[in-house]
Short mmCIF file of C-alpha atoms in Angstrom, two decimals:
data_model
loop_
_atom_site.label_atom_id
_atom_site.label_comp_id
_atom_site.label_asym_id
_atom_site.label_seq_id
_atom_site.Cartn_x
_atom_site.Cartn_y
_atom_site.Cartn_z
CA GLN D 1 83.13 87.80 87.84
CA VAL D 2 82.16 90.53 90.27
CA GLN D 3 84.97 93.01 90.74
CA VAL D 4 85.19 95.94 93.12
CA VAL D 5 88.37 97.95 92.72
CA GLU D 6 89.43 100.94 94.80
CA SER D 7 91.99 103.53 93.85
CA GLY D 8 93.21 106.94 94.93
CA GLY D 9 94.81 106.22 98.27
CA GLY D 10 98.15 107.58 99.32
CA LEU D 11 100.06 109.73 101.74
CA VAL D 12 98.67 113.13 102.62
CA GLN D 13 99.44 115.73 105.26
CA PRO D 14 96.95 116.65 107.97
CA GLY D 15 94.47 119.14 106.60
CA GLY D 16 94.92 117.87 103.08
CA SER D 17 92.45 116.26 100.73
CA LEU D 18 92.20 113.02 98.86
CA LYS D 19 89.60 111.52 96.57
CA LEU D 20 89.02 107.79 96.47
CA SER D 21 87.35 105.99 93.60
CA CYS D 22 85.74 102.58 93.43
CA ALA D 23 84.73 100.95 90.19
CA ALA D 24 82.44 97.94 90.23
CA SER D 25 81.75 95.48 87.47
CA GLY D 26 79.68 92.34 87.14
CA ILE D 27 76.71 93.82 88.98
CA ILE D 28 73.77 96.02 88.12
CA PHE D 29 75.46 98.94 89.77
CA SER D 30 72.49 101.28 89.99
CA ILE D 31 70.50 99.00 92.31
CA TYR D 32 73.30 98.46 94.83
CA ALA D 33 74.02 100.50 97.89
CA MET D 34 77.66 101.53 97.87
CA GLY D 35 79.68 102.06 100.98
CA TRP D 36 83.13 103.04 102.11
CA TYR D 37 84.58 101.29 105.14
CA ARG D 38 87.93 101.67 106.81
CA GLN D 39 90.08 99.56 109.06
CA ALA D 40 93.16 100.55 110.99
CA PRO D 41 95.60 97.86 112.15
CA GLY D 42 94.24 96.04 115.18
CA LYS D 43 90.92 97.86 114.95
CA GLN D 44 87.45 96.88 113.86
CA ARG D 45 86.29 97.75 110.39
CA GLU D 46 83.88 100.67 110.49
CA LEU D 47 81.44 102.16 108.06
CA VAL D 48 82.56 105.60 106.92
CA ALA D 49 79.89 106.56 104.42
CA VAL D 50 77.14 104.93 102.43
CA ILE D 51 75.07 106.00 99.48
CA GLY D 52 71.89 104.17 98.62
CA SER D 53 70.59 103.25 95.23
CA GLY D 54 68.25 106.24 95.47
CA GLY D 55 71.05 108.63 96.36
CA SER D 56 70.50 108.97 100.10
CA THR D 57 73.69 109.28 102.13
CA ASN D 58 74.82 108.61 105.67
CA TYR D 59 78.16 109.28 107.33
CA LEU D 60 80.16 108.28 110.33
CA ASP D 61 79.84 111.13 112.84
CA SER D 62 83.56 111.82 112.88
CA VAL D 63 83.68 112.48 109.13
CA LYS D 64 80.52 114.54 108.76
CA GLY D 65 81.26 117.85 107.12
CA ARG D 66 84.63 116.60 105.88
CA PHE D 67 83.84 113.65 103.62
CA ILE D 68 81.43 113.47 100.72
CA ILE D 69 80.26 110.26 99.09
CA SER D 70 78.86 110.34 95.58
CA ARG D 71 78.13 107.95 92.77
CA ASP D 72 78.13 108.03 89.01
CA ASN D 73 75.94 105.21 87.80
CA ALA D 74 76.94 105.80 84.19
CA LYS D 75 80.52 104.97 85.17
CA ASN D 76 79.69 102.27 87.74
CA THR D 77 81.81 104.24 90.16
CA VAL D 78 81.45 105.55 93.69
CA TYR D 79 83.69 108.28 95.11
CA LEU D 80 84.75 109.43 98.51
CA GLN D 81 86.01 112.99 98.64
CA MET D 82 87.97 113.42 101.86
CA ASN D 83 88.78 116.91 103.06
CA ASN D 84 90.57 118.25 106.11
CA LEU D 85 92.13 114.88 106.74
CA LYS D 86 93.26 114.00 110.22
CA PRO D 87 95.80 111.43 111.43
CA GLU D 88 92.94 109.38 112.86
CA ASP D 89 91.66 108.92 109.31
CA THR D 90 94.67 106.72 108.58
CA ALA D 91 93.40 103.30 107.57
CA VAL D 92 92.86 100.94 104.71
CA TYR D 93 89.70 102.05 102.97
CA TYR D 94 87.44 99.41 101.47
CA CYS D 95 84.64 99.75 98.99
CA ASN D 96 81.52 97.65 99.40
CA ALA D 97 78.60 96.92 97.13
CA GLY D 98 75.58 95.66 99.03
CA ARG D 99 72.15 94.41 98.17
CA LEU D 100 69.41 92.58 100.04
CA VAL D 101 66.80 90.83 97.94
CA GLY D 102 64.33 88.71 99.85
CA ALA D 103 66.35 86.64 102.29
CA VAL D 104 69.47 86.69 100.13
CA LYS D 105 72.28 89.05 101.02
CA TYR D 106 74.83 90.10 98.46
CA ASN D 107 77.99 91.76 99.67
CA TYR D 108 81.05 92.42 97.54
CA TRP D 109 84.29 93.92 98.75
CA GLY D 110 87.23 95.58 97.13
CA GLN D 111 90.84 94.90 97.99
CA GLY D 112 91.31 98.15 99.87
CA THR D 113 93.41 101.23 99.35
CA GLN D 114 95.76 102.65 101.96
CA VAL D 115 95.31 106.18 103.25
CA ILE D 116 98.03 107.59 105.48
CA VAL D 117 97.60 111.01 107.05
CA SER D 118 100.89 112.13 108.48
CA SER D 119 103.42 114.93 108.50
#
């Protein structure tokens, strides 16, 4: 019943921009922290950006100043605006909805969207 669906990936040249979207359903969206992760082939998945239920944000050091995470609770959607893209940003980007209540951890993942930064 819970669905997390990313969109907006594609091929972009170095220095270009791309905006990813992630729509979640089946959860009370406003109380979940929303995060963007990425994983390159053969590499560990890493957290790129996260936005808390209260709107606080944190970013991977290598994307600070280039990426912006935001959320629209009315649309149950989180965004990742990516600017000045670099080849090292190439990865599958995953959206995550996370919540910890008591000792119970809830963690929902999207299917991923491919971002390729190349000339």
